[in-house]
């Protein structure tokens, strides 16, 4: 089992920045791929960004490209999401997720952290 704990959410004005953290514990060898998802009120959960074990492969949703950056430090079992130029439409609960294989399902999820961007 893998346990994921997010932190760093909060209230920020539009144009501001936040950095989310997600720390994994347990069977961290099953966290080859880690990602961030978000779910706004009344909407479906959507993919935000993902990163492989070495950090050599990263991808993100078009809606956050050039504003959000995902990174990780395997020694700390931590993945971050740096969010810049935040917009009100970025308001959502942000979830950290992990999986073992590149093409498998996201098996492990954190409890989520609220990000609210005011206009």
mmCIF file of N, CA and C in Angstrom:
data_model
loop_
_atom_site.group_PDB
_atom_site.id
_atom_site.type_symbol
_atom_site.label_atom_id
_atom_site.label_comp_id
_atom_site.label_asym_id
_atom_site.label_seq_id
_atom_site.Cartn_x
_atom_site.Cartn_y
_atom_site.Cartn_z
ATOM 1 N N UNK A 1 0.827 -1.196 0.000
ATOM 2 C CA UNK A 1 0.000 0.000 0.000
ATOM 3 C C UNK A 1 0.862 1.245 0.000
ATOM 4 N N UNK A 2 0.334 2.276 -0.588
ATOM 5 C CA UNK A 2 0.999 3.575 -0.628
ATOM 6 C C UNK A 2 0.067 4.608 -0.028
ATOM 7 N N UNK A 3 0.597 5.423 0.853
ATOM 8 C CA UNK A 3 -0.178 6.512 1.434
ATOM 9 C C UNK A 3 0.359 7.828 0.889
ATOM 10 N N UNK A 4 -0.558 8.675 0.416
ATOM 11 C CA UNK A 4 -0.187 9.970 -0.141
ATOM 12 C C UNK A 4 -0.831 11.068 0.685
ATOM 13 N N UNK A 5 -0.029 12.039 1.064
ATOM 14 C CA UNK A 5 -0.538 13.146 1.868
ATOM 15 C C UNK A 5 -0.164 14.459 1.193
ATOM 16 N N UNK A 6 -1.190 15.232 0.828
ATOM 17 C CA UNK A 6 -0.971 16.520 0.186
ATOM 18 C C UNK A 6 -0.970 17.641 1.207
ATOM 19 N N UNK A 7 -0.309 18.712 0.840
ATOM 20 C CA UNK A 7 -0.324 19.933 1.654
ATOM 21 C C UNK A 7 -0.034 21.108 0.749
ATOM 22 N N UNK A 8 -0.282 22.299 1.257
ATOM 23 C CA UNK A 8 0.078 23.506 0.534
ATOM 24 C C UNK A 8 -1.076 24.260 -0.091
ATOM 25 N N UNK A 9 -2.268 23.721 0.006
ATOM 26 C CA UNK A 9 -3.401 24.434 -0.557
ATOM 27 C C UNK A 9 -3.749 25.663 0.267
ATOM 28 N N UNK A 10 -4.659 26.465 -0.274
ATOM 29 C CA UNK A 10 -5.074 27.658 0.451
ATOM 30 C C UNK A 10 -5.801 28.624 -0.444
ATOM 31 N N UNK A 11 -5.939 29.847 0.051
ATOM 32 C CA UNK A 11 -6.628 30.924 -0.662
ATOM 33 C C UNK A 11 -5.582 31.897 -1.200
ATOM 34 N N UNK A 12 -5.699 32.221 -2.482
ATOM 35 C CA UNK A 12 -4.748 33.126 -3.109
ATOM 36 C C UNK A 12 -5.495 34.003 -4.098
ATOM 37 N N UNK A 13 -4.994 35.191 -4.314
ATOM 38 C CA UNK A 13 -5.600 36.075 -5.302
ATOM 39 C C UNK A 13 -5.176 35.687 -6.707
ATOM 40 N N UNK A 14 -5.991 36.027 -7.654
ATOM 41 C CA UNK A 14 -5.654 35.766 -9.050
ATOM 42 C C UNK A 14 -4.308 36.397 -9.386
ATOM 43 N N UNK A 15 -3.509 35.638 -10.133
ATOM 44 C CA UNK A 15 -2.168 36.082 -10.460
ATOM 45 C C UNK A 15 -1.112 35.617 -9.481
ATOM 46 N N UNK A 16 -1.547 35.086 -8.357
ATOM 47 C CA UNK A 16 -0.621 34.631 -7.326
ATOM 48 C C UNK A 16 -0.103 33.225 -7.582
ATOM 49 N N UNK A 17 0.641 32.726 -6.624
ATOM 50 C CA UNK A 17 1.281 31.414 -6.748
ATOM 51 C C UNK A 17 1.040 30.569 -5.500
ATOM 52 N N UNK A 18 1.052 29.280 -5.695
ATOM 53 C CA UNK A 18 1.013 28.310 -4.603
ATOM 54 C C UNK A 18 1.873 27.130 -5.009
ATOM 55 N N UNK A 19 2.413 26.436 -4.000
ATOM 56 C CA UNK A 19 3.174 25.221 -4.274
ATOM 57 C C UNK A 19 2.596 24.093 -3.432
ATOM 58 N N UNK A 20 2.073 23.098 -4.122
ATOM 59 C CA UNK A 20 1.511 21.937 -3.449
ATOM 60 C C UNK A 20 2.582 20.861 -3.281
ATOM 61 N N UNK A 21 2.498 20.162 -2.170
ATOM 62 C CA UNK A 21 3.408 19.051 -1.909
ATOM 63 C C UNK A 21 2.616 17.777 -1.691
ATOM 64 N N UNK A 22 3.223 16.674 -2.048
ATOM 65 C CA UNK A 22 2.620 15.364 -1.816
ATOM 66 C C UNK A 22 3.734 14.419 -1.389
ATOM 67 N N UNK A 23 3.595 13.869 -0.200
ATOM 68 C CA UNK A 23 4.601 12.949 0.310
ATOM 69 C C UNK A 23 4.037 11.540 0.367
ATOM 70 N N UNK A 24 4.798 10.609 -0.150
ATOM 71 C CA UNK A 24 4.379 9.212 -0.191
ATOM 72 C C UNK A 24 5.060 8.419 0.917
ATOM 73 N N UNK A 25 4.338 7.445 1.435
ATOM 74 C CA UNK A 25 4.901 6.517 2.409
ATOM 75 C C UNK A 25 4.351 5.130 2.119
ATOM 76 N N UNK A 26 5.007 4.137 2.691
ATOM 77 C CA UNK A 26 4.595 2.760 2.438
ATOM 78 C C UNK A 26 5.419 2.174 1.300
ATOM 79 N N UNK A 27 4.768 1.486 0.401
ATOM 80 C CA UNK A 27 5.443 0.823 -0.709
ATOM 81 C C UNK A 27 5.733 1.834 -1.819
ATOM 82 N N UNK A 28 6.683 2.693 -1.563
ATOM 83 C CA UNK A 28 6.950 3.779 -2.497
ATOM 84 C C UNK A 28 7.557 3.298 -3.814
ATOM 85 N N UNK A 29 7.954 2.028 -3.896
ATOM 86 C CA UNK A 29 8.429 1.503 -5.173
ATOM 87 C C UNK A 29 7.298 1.413 -6.180
ATOM 88 N N UNK A 30 6.063 1.578 -5.694
ATOM 89 C CA UNK A 30 4.892 1.561 -6.583
ATOM 90 C C UNK A 30 4.507 2.956 -7.049
ATOM 91 N N UNK A 31 5.411 3.898 -6.879
ATOM 92 C CA UNK A 31 5.106 5.281 -7.267
ATOM 93 C C UNK A 31 5.986 5.712 -8.417
ATOM 94 N N UNK A 32 6.183 4.821 -9.388
ATOM 95 C CA UNK A 32 6.997 5.180 -10.546
ATOM 96 C C UNK A 32 6.443 6.400 -11.259
ATOM 97 N N UNK A 33 5.146 6.477 -11.339
ATOM 98 C CA UNK A 33 4.506 7.610 -11.976
ATOM 99 C C UNK A 33 3.647 8.309 -10.940
ATOM 100 N N UNK A 34 3.827 9.602 -10.849
ATOM 101 C CA UNK A 34 3.015 10.387 -9.916
ATOM 102 C C UNK A 34 2.377 11.538 -10.670
ATOM 103 N N UNK A 35 1.238 11.940 -10.175
ATOM 104 C CA UNK A 35 0.512 12.981 -10.873
ATOM 105 C C UNK A 35 -0.353 13.806 -9.952
ATOM 106 N N UNK A 36 -0.849 14.876 -10.518
ATOM 107 C CA UNK A 36 -1.803 15.747 -9.836
ATOM 108 C C UNK A 36 -3.077 15.819 -10.662
ATOM 109 N N UNK A 37 -4.177 15.734 -9.977
ATOM 110 C CA UNK A 37 -5.493 15.878 -10.572
ATOM 111 C C UNK A 37 -6.231 16.963 -9.797
ATOM 112 N N UNK A 38 -7.309 17.447 -10.357
ATOM 113 C CA UNK A 38 -8.141 18.404 -9.638
ATOM 114 C C UNK A 38 -9.606 18.186 -9.972
ATOM 115 N N UNK A 39 -10.424 18.590 -9.023
ATOM 116 C CA UNK A 39 -11.868 18.480 -9.205
ATOM 117 C C UNK A 39 -12.524 19.738 -8.678
ATOM 118 N N UNK A 40 -13.114 20.482 -9.581
ATOM 119 C CA UNK A 40 -13.864 21.672 -9.200
ATOM 120 C C UNK A 40 -15.280 21.269 -8.828
ATOM 121 N N UNK A 41 -15.920 22.106 -8.080
ATOM 122 C CA UNK A 41 -17.278 21.816 -7.614
ATOM 123 C C UNK A 41 -18.211 21.589 -8.796
ATOM 124 N N UNK A 42 -18.874 20.453 -8.799
ATOM 125 C CA UNK A 42 -19.827 20.146 -9.842
ATOM 126 C C UNK A 42 -19.210 19.643 -11.131
ATOM 127 N N UNK A 43 -17.900 19.433 -11.140
ATOM 128 C CA UNK A 43 -17.227 18.971 -12.350
ATOM 129 C C UNK A 43 -16.522 17.643 -12.083
ATOM 130 N N UNK A 44 -16.128 16.996 -13.155
ATOM 131 C CA UNK A 44 -15.412 15.742 -13.034
ATOM 132 C C UNK A 44 -13.939 16.010 -12.706
ATOM 133 N N UNK A 45 -13.336 15.011 -12.093
ATOM 134 C CA UNK A 45 -11.915 15.109 -11.808
ATOM 135 C C UNK A 45 -11.133 15.125 -13.124
ATOM 136 N N UNK A 46 -10.122 15.980 -13.197
ATOM 137 C CA UNK A 46 -9.341 16.082 -14.422
ATOM 138 C C UNK A 46 -7.848 16.008 -14.126
ATOM 139 N N UNK A 47 -7.120 15.498 -15.078
ATOM 140 C CA UNK A 47 -5.677 15.392 -14.988
ATOM 141 C C UNK A 47 -5.052 16.777 -15.095
ATOM 142 N N UNK A 48 -4.043 17.030 -14.258
ATOM 143 C CA UNK A 48 -3.349 18.304 -14.285
ATOM 144 C C UNK A 48 -1.915 18.119 -14.791
ATOM 145 N N UNK A 49 -1.175 17.224 -14.153
ATOM 146 C CA UNK A 49 0.227 17.036 -14.532
ATOM 147 C C UNK A 49 0.716 15.682 -14.036
ATOM 148 N N UNK A 50 1.706 15.131 -14.740
ATOM 149 C CA UNK A 50 2.278 13.856 -14.348
ATOM 150 C C UNK A 50 3.774 13.837 -14.578
ATOM 151 N N UNK A 51 4.453 12.936 -13.855
ATOM 152 C CA UNK A 51 5.904 12.850 -13.950
ATOM 153 C C UNK A 51 6.336 11.415 -13.698
ATOM 154 N N UNK A 52 7.377 10.980 -14.424
ATOM 155 C CA UNK A 52 7.859 9.620 -14.211
ATOM 156 C C UNK A 52 8.925 9.607 -13.117
ATOM 157 N N UNK A 53 9.448 8.440 -12.829
ATOM 158 C CA UNK A 53 10.347 8.277 -11.699
ATOM 159 C C UNK A 53 11.583 9.172 -11.790
ATOM 160 N N UNK A 54 12.181 9.210 -12.963
ATOM 161 C CA UNK A 54 13.424 9.965 -13.099
ATOM 162 C C UNK A 54 13.195 11.451 -13.312
ATOM 163 N N UNK A 55 11.964 11.812 -13.641
ATOM 164 C CA UNK A 55 11.676 13.208 -13.949
ATOM 165 C C UNK A 55 11.950 13.559 -15.401
ATOM 166 N N UNK A 56 12.358 12.571 -16.187
ATOM 167 C CA UNK A 56 12.716 12.836 -17.578
ATOM 168 C C UNK A 56 11.477 13.012 -18.461
ATOM 169 N N UNK A 57 10.354 12.547 -17.982
ATOM 170 C CA UNK A 57 9.118 12.670 -18.742
ATOM 171 C C UNK A 57 8.063 13.350 -17.879
ATOM 172 N N UNK A 58 7.599 14.485 -18.363
ATOM 173 C CA UNK A 58 6.556 15.233 -17.664
ATOM 174 C C UNK A 58 5.523 15.659 -18.684
ATOM 175 N N UNK A 59 4.283 15.701 -18.254
ATOM 176 C CA UNK A 59 3.255 16.233 -19.132
ATOM 177 C C UNK A 59 2.226 16.962 -18.286
ATOM 178 N N UNK A 60 1.492 17.821 -18.916
ATOM 179 C CA UNK A 60 0.470 18.563 -18.184
ATOM 180 C C UNK A 60 -0.671 18.910 -19.117
ATOM 181 N N UNK A 61 -1.774 19.253 -18.522
ATOM 182 C CA UNK A 61 -2.959 19.644 -19.273
ATOM 183 C C UNK A 61 -2.710 20.973 -19.975
ATOM 184 N N UNK A 62 -3.345 21.144 -21.114
ATOM 185 C CA UNK A 62 -3.180 22.384 -21.871
ATOM 186 C C UNK A 62 -3.598 23.598 -21.042
ATOM 187 N N UNK A 63 -4.586 23.416 -20.180
ATOM 188 C CA UNK A 63 -5.116 24.534 -19.408
ATOM 189 C C UNK A 63 -4.116 25.094 -18.399
ATOM 190 N N UNK A 64 -3.100 24.317 -18.062
ATOM 191 C CA UNK A 64 -2.135 24.778 -17.077
ATOM 192 C C UNK A 64 -0.724 24.892 -17.642
ATOM 193 N N UNK A 65 -0.579 24.586 -18.899
ATOM 194 C CA UNK A 65 0.745 24.610 -19.521
ATOM 195 C C UNK A 65 1.348 26.008 -19.400
ATOM 196 N N UNK A 66 2.628 26.055 -19.133
ATOM 197 C CA UNK A 66 3.403 27.294 -18.960
ATOM 198 C C UNK A 66 3.096 28.003 -17.649
ATOM 199 N N UNK A 67 2.139 27.494 -16.857
ATOM 200 C CA UNK A 67 1.837 28.102 -15.561
ATOM 201 C C UNK A 67 2.156 27.154 -14.401
ATOM 202 N N UNK A 68 1.942 25.861 -14.605
ATOM 203 C CA UNK A 68 2.162 24.876 -13.556
ATOM 204 C C UNK A 68 3.366 24.006 -13.915
ATOM 205 N N UNK A 69 4.129 23.627 -12.905
ATOM 206 C CA UNK A 69 5.287 22.759 -13.099
ATOM 207 C C UNK A 69 5.277 21.650 -12.059
ATOM 208 N N UNK A 70 5.429 20.420 -12.523
ATOM 209 C CA UNK A 70 5.509 19.280 -11.614
ATOM 210 C C UNK A 70 6.960 18.869 -11.461
ATOM 211 N N UNK A 71 7.333 18.487 -10.249
ATOM 212 C CA UNK A 71 8.696 18.021 -9.993
ATOM 213 C C UNK A 71 8.651 17.005 -8.856
ATOM 214 N N UNK A 72 9.752 16.288 -8.658
ATOM 215 C CA UNK A 72 9.779 15.286 -7.594
ATOM 216 C C UNK A 72 11.187 15.105 -7.069
ATOM 217 N N UNK A 73 11.256 14.620 -5.846
ATOM 218 C CA UNK A 73 12.519 14.248 -5.223
ATOM 219 C C UNK A 73 12.303 12.867 -4.614
ATOM 220 N N UNK A 74 12.872 11.853 -5.232
ATOM 221 C CA UNK A 74 12.628 10.478 -4.788
ATOM 222 C C UNK A 74 13.246 10.198 -3.423
ATOM 223 N N UNK A 75 14.322 10.886 -3.102
ATOM 224 C CA UNK A 75 14.937 10.698 -1.787
ATOM 225 C C UNK A 75 13.991 11.139 -0.671
ATOM 226 N N UNK A 76 13.140 12.126 -0.989
ATOM 227 C CA UNK A 76 12.175 12.615 -0.009
ATOM 228 C C UNK A 76 10.794 12.033 -0.229
ATOM 229 N N UNK A 77 10.664 11.177 -1.251
ATOM 230 C CA UNK A 77 9.346 10.591 -1.599
ATOM 231 C C UNK A 77 8.297 11.690 -1.761
ATOM 232 N N UNK A 78 8.678 12.761 -2.390
ATOM 233 C CA UNK A 78 7.806 13.915 -2.498
ATOM 234 C C UNK A 78 7.697 14.392 -3.933
ATOM 235 N N UNK A 79 6.496 14.790 -4.300
ATOM 236 C CA UNK A 79 6.247 15.422 -5.589
ATOM 237 C C UNK A 79 5.601 16.774 -5.313
ATOM 238 N N UNK A 80 5.959 17.758 -6.115
ATOM 239 C CA UNK A 80 5.435 19.109 -5.953
ATOM 240 C C UNK A 80 4.689 19.564 -7.194
ATOM 241 N N UNK A 81 3.795 20.494 -7.006
ATOM 242 C CA UNK A 81 3.141 21.167 -8.121
ATOM 243 C C UNK A 81 3.264 22.663 -7.861
ATOM 244 N N UNK A 82 4.128 23.305 -8.619
ATOM 245 C CA UNK A 82 4.283 24.746 -8.534
ATOM 246 C C UNK A 82 3.259 25.383 -9.453
ATOM 247 N N UNK A 83 2.419 26.217 -8.866
ATOM 248 C CA UNK A 83 1.340 26.829 -9.626
ATOM 249 C C UNK A 83 1.536 28.339 -9.633
ATOM 250 N N UNK A 84 1.738 28.896 -10.809
ATOM 251 C CA UNK A 84 1.936 30.330 -10.982
ATOM 252 C C UNK A 84 0.802 30.915 -11.812
ATOM 253 N N UNK A 85 0.683 32.217 -11.754
ATOM 254 C CA UNK A 85 -0.337 32.933 -12.535
ATOM 255 C C UNK A 85 -1.703 32.293 -12.360
ATOM 256 N N UNK A 86 -2.065 32.048 -11.142
ATOM 257 C CA UNK A 86 -3.312 31.346 -10.857
ATOM 258 C C UNK A 86 -4.517 32.160 -11.289
ATOM 259 N N UNK A 87 -5.531 31.425 -11.753
ATOM 260 C CA UNK A 87 -6.772 32.023 -12.227
ATOM 261 C C UNK A 87 -7.929 31.507 -11.375
ATOM 262 N N UNK A 88 -9.028 32.231 -11.324
ATOM 263 C CA UNK A 88 -10.189 31.731 -10.559
ATOM 264 C C UNK A 88 -10.632 30.346 -11.021
ATOM 265 N N UNK A 89 -10.486 30.052 -12.299
ATOM 266 C CA UNK A 89 -10.895 28.737 -12.807
ATOM 267 C C UNK A 89 -9.974 27.606 -12.362
ATOM 268 N N UNK A 90 -8.871 27.937 -11.692
ATOM 269 C CA UNK A 90 -8.013 26.905 -11.110
ATOM 270 C C UNK A 90 -8.536 26.448 -9.743
ATOM 271 N N UNK A 91 -9.553 27.111 -9.254
ATOM 272 C CA UNK A 91 -10.134 26.730 -7.969
ATOM 273 C C UNK A 91 -10.665 25.300 -8.023
ATOM 274 N N UNK A 92 -10.196 24.477 -7.102
ATOM 275 C CA UNK A 92 -10.581 23.064 -7.096
ATOM 276 C C UNK A 92 -9.926 22.381 -5.897
ATOM 277 N N UNK A 93 -10.344 21.151 -5.668
ATOM 278 C CA UNK A 93 -9.606 20.279 -4.759
ATOM 279 C C UNK A 93 -8.551 19.566 -5.602
ATOM 280 N N UNK A 94 -7.312 19.642 -5.163
ATOM 281 C CA UNK A 94 -6.208 19.046 -5.894
ATOM 282 C C UNK A 94 -5.795 17.746 -5.212
ATOM 283 N N UNK A 95 -5.670 16.708 -6.013
ATOM 284 C CA UNK A 95 -5.341 15.381 -5.520
ATOM 285 C C UNK A 95 -4.011 14.907 -6.101
ATOM 286 N N UNK A 96 -3.235 14.283 -5.256
ATOM 287 C CA UNK A 96 -2.019 13.611 -5.677
ATOM 288 C C UNK A 96 -2.367 12.152 -5.963
ATOM 289 N N UNK A 97 -1.731 11.583 -6.974
ATOM 290 C CA UNK A 97 -2.001 10.193 -7.329
ATOM 291 C C UNK A 97 -0.705 9.496 -7.724
ATOM 292 N N UNK A 98 -0.721 8.170 -7.634
ATOM 293 C CA UNK A 98 0.471 7.399 -7.983
ATOM 294 C C UNK A 98 0.079 6.086 -8.649
ATOM 295 N N UNK A 99 0.957 5.624 -9.503
ATOM 296 C CA UNK A 99 0.762 4.323 -10.124
ATOM 297 C C UNK A 99 2.123 3.731 -10.440
ATOM 298 N N UNK A 100 2.100 2.434 -10.724
ATOM 299 C CA UNK A 100 3.357 1.742 -10.965
ATOM 300 C C UNK A 100 3.754 1.785 -12.433
ATOM 301 N N UNK A 101 2.842 1.428 -13.303
ATOM 302 C CA UNK A 101 3.142 1.356 -14.720
ATOM 303 C C UNK A 101 2.657 2.574 -15.474
ATOM 304 N N UNK A 102 3.339 2.884 -16.568
ATOM 305 C CA UNK A 102 3.009 4.081 -17.348
ATOM 306 C C UNK A 102 1.585 4.013 -17.893
ATOM 307 N N UNK A 103 1.130 2.826 -18.277
ATOM 308 C CA UNK A 103 -0.171 2.718 -18.916
ATOM 309 C C UNK A 103 -1.240 2.122 -18.004
ATOM 310 N N UNK A 104 -0.909 1.959 -16.757
ATOM 311 C CA UNK A 104 -1.878 1.407 -15.815
ATOM 312 C C UNK A 104 -2.775 2.470 -15.235
ATOM 313 N N UNK A 105 -3.665 2.024 -14.372
ATOM 314 C CA UNK A 105 -4.583 2.949 -13.700
ATOM 315 C C UNK A 105 -3.891 3.616 -12.524
ATOM 316 N N UNK A 106 -4.365 4.783 -12.194
ATOM 317 C CA UNK A 106 -3.866 5.477 -11.012
ATOM 318 C C UNK A 106 -4.466 4.757 -9.802
ATOM 319 N N UNK A 107 -3.605 4.098 -9.036
ATOM 320 C CA UNK A 107 -4.068 3.221 -7.975
ATOM 321 C C UNK A 107 -4.182 3.906 -6.613
ATOM 322 N N UNK A 108 -3.326 4.856 -6.372
ATOM 323 C CA UNK A 108 -3.243 5.456 -5.048
ATOM 324 C C UNK A 108 -3.577 6.945 -5.130
ATOM 325 N N UNK A 109 -4.339 7.392 -4.135
ATOM 326 C CA UNK A 109 -4.807 8.773 -4.130
ATOM 327 C C UNK A 109 -4.641 9.378 -2.748
ATOM 328 N N UNK A 110 -4.340 10.667 -2.738
ATOM 329 C CA UNK A 110 -4.328 11.385 -1.490
ATOM 330 C C UNK A 110 -5.732 11.862 -1.150
ATOM 331 N N UNK A 111 -5.838 12.543 -0.027
ATOM 332 C CA UNK A 111 -7.146 12.997 0.441
ATOM 333 C C UNK A 111 -7.569 14.309 -0.191
ATOM 334 N N UNK A 112 -6.645 15.000 -0.838
ATOM 335 C CA UNK A 112 -6.961 16.249 -1.515
ATOM 336 C C UNK A 112 -6.655 17.470 -0.680
ATOM 337 N N UNK A 113 -6.359 18.561 -1.367
ATOM 338 C CA UNK A 113 -6.122 19.837 -0.702
ATOM 339 C C UNK A 113 -6.823 20.925 -1.516
ATOM 340 N N UNK A 114 -7.514 21.807 -0.819
ATOM 341 C CA UNK A 114 -8.331 22.825 -1.482
ATOM 342 C C UNK A 114 -7.463 23.996 -1.928
ATOM 343 N N UNK A 115 -7.646 24.387 -3.168
ATOM 344 C CA UNK A 115 -7.035 25.597 -3.706
ATOM 345 C C UNK A 115 -8.158 26.517 -4.155
ATOM 346 N N UNK A 116 -8.165 27.720 -3.617
ATOM 347 C CA UNK A 116 -9.189 28.696 -3.967
ATOM 348 C C UNK A 116 -8.499 29.957 -4.477
ATOM 349 N N UNK A 117 -8.867 30.363 -5.687
ATOM 350 C CA UNK A 117 -8.280 31.559 -6.290
ATOM 351 C C UNK A 117 -9.383 32.613 -6.398
ATOM 352 N N UNK A 118 -9.172 33.719 -5.742
ATOM 353 C CA UNK A 118 -10.172 34.790 -5.756
ATOM 354 C C UNK A 118 -9.863 35.783 -6.874
ATOM 355 N N UNK A 119 -10.919 36.362 -7.395
ATOM 356 C CA UNK A 119 -10.746 37.314 -8.510
ATOM 357 C C UNK A 119 -10.573 38.730 -8.014
#
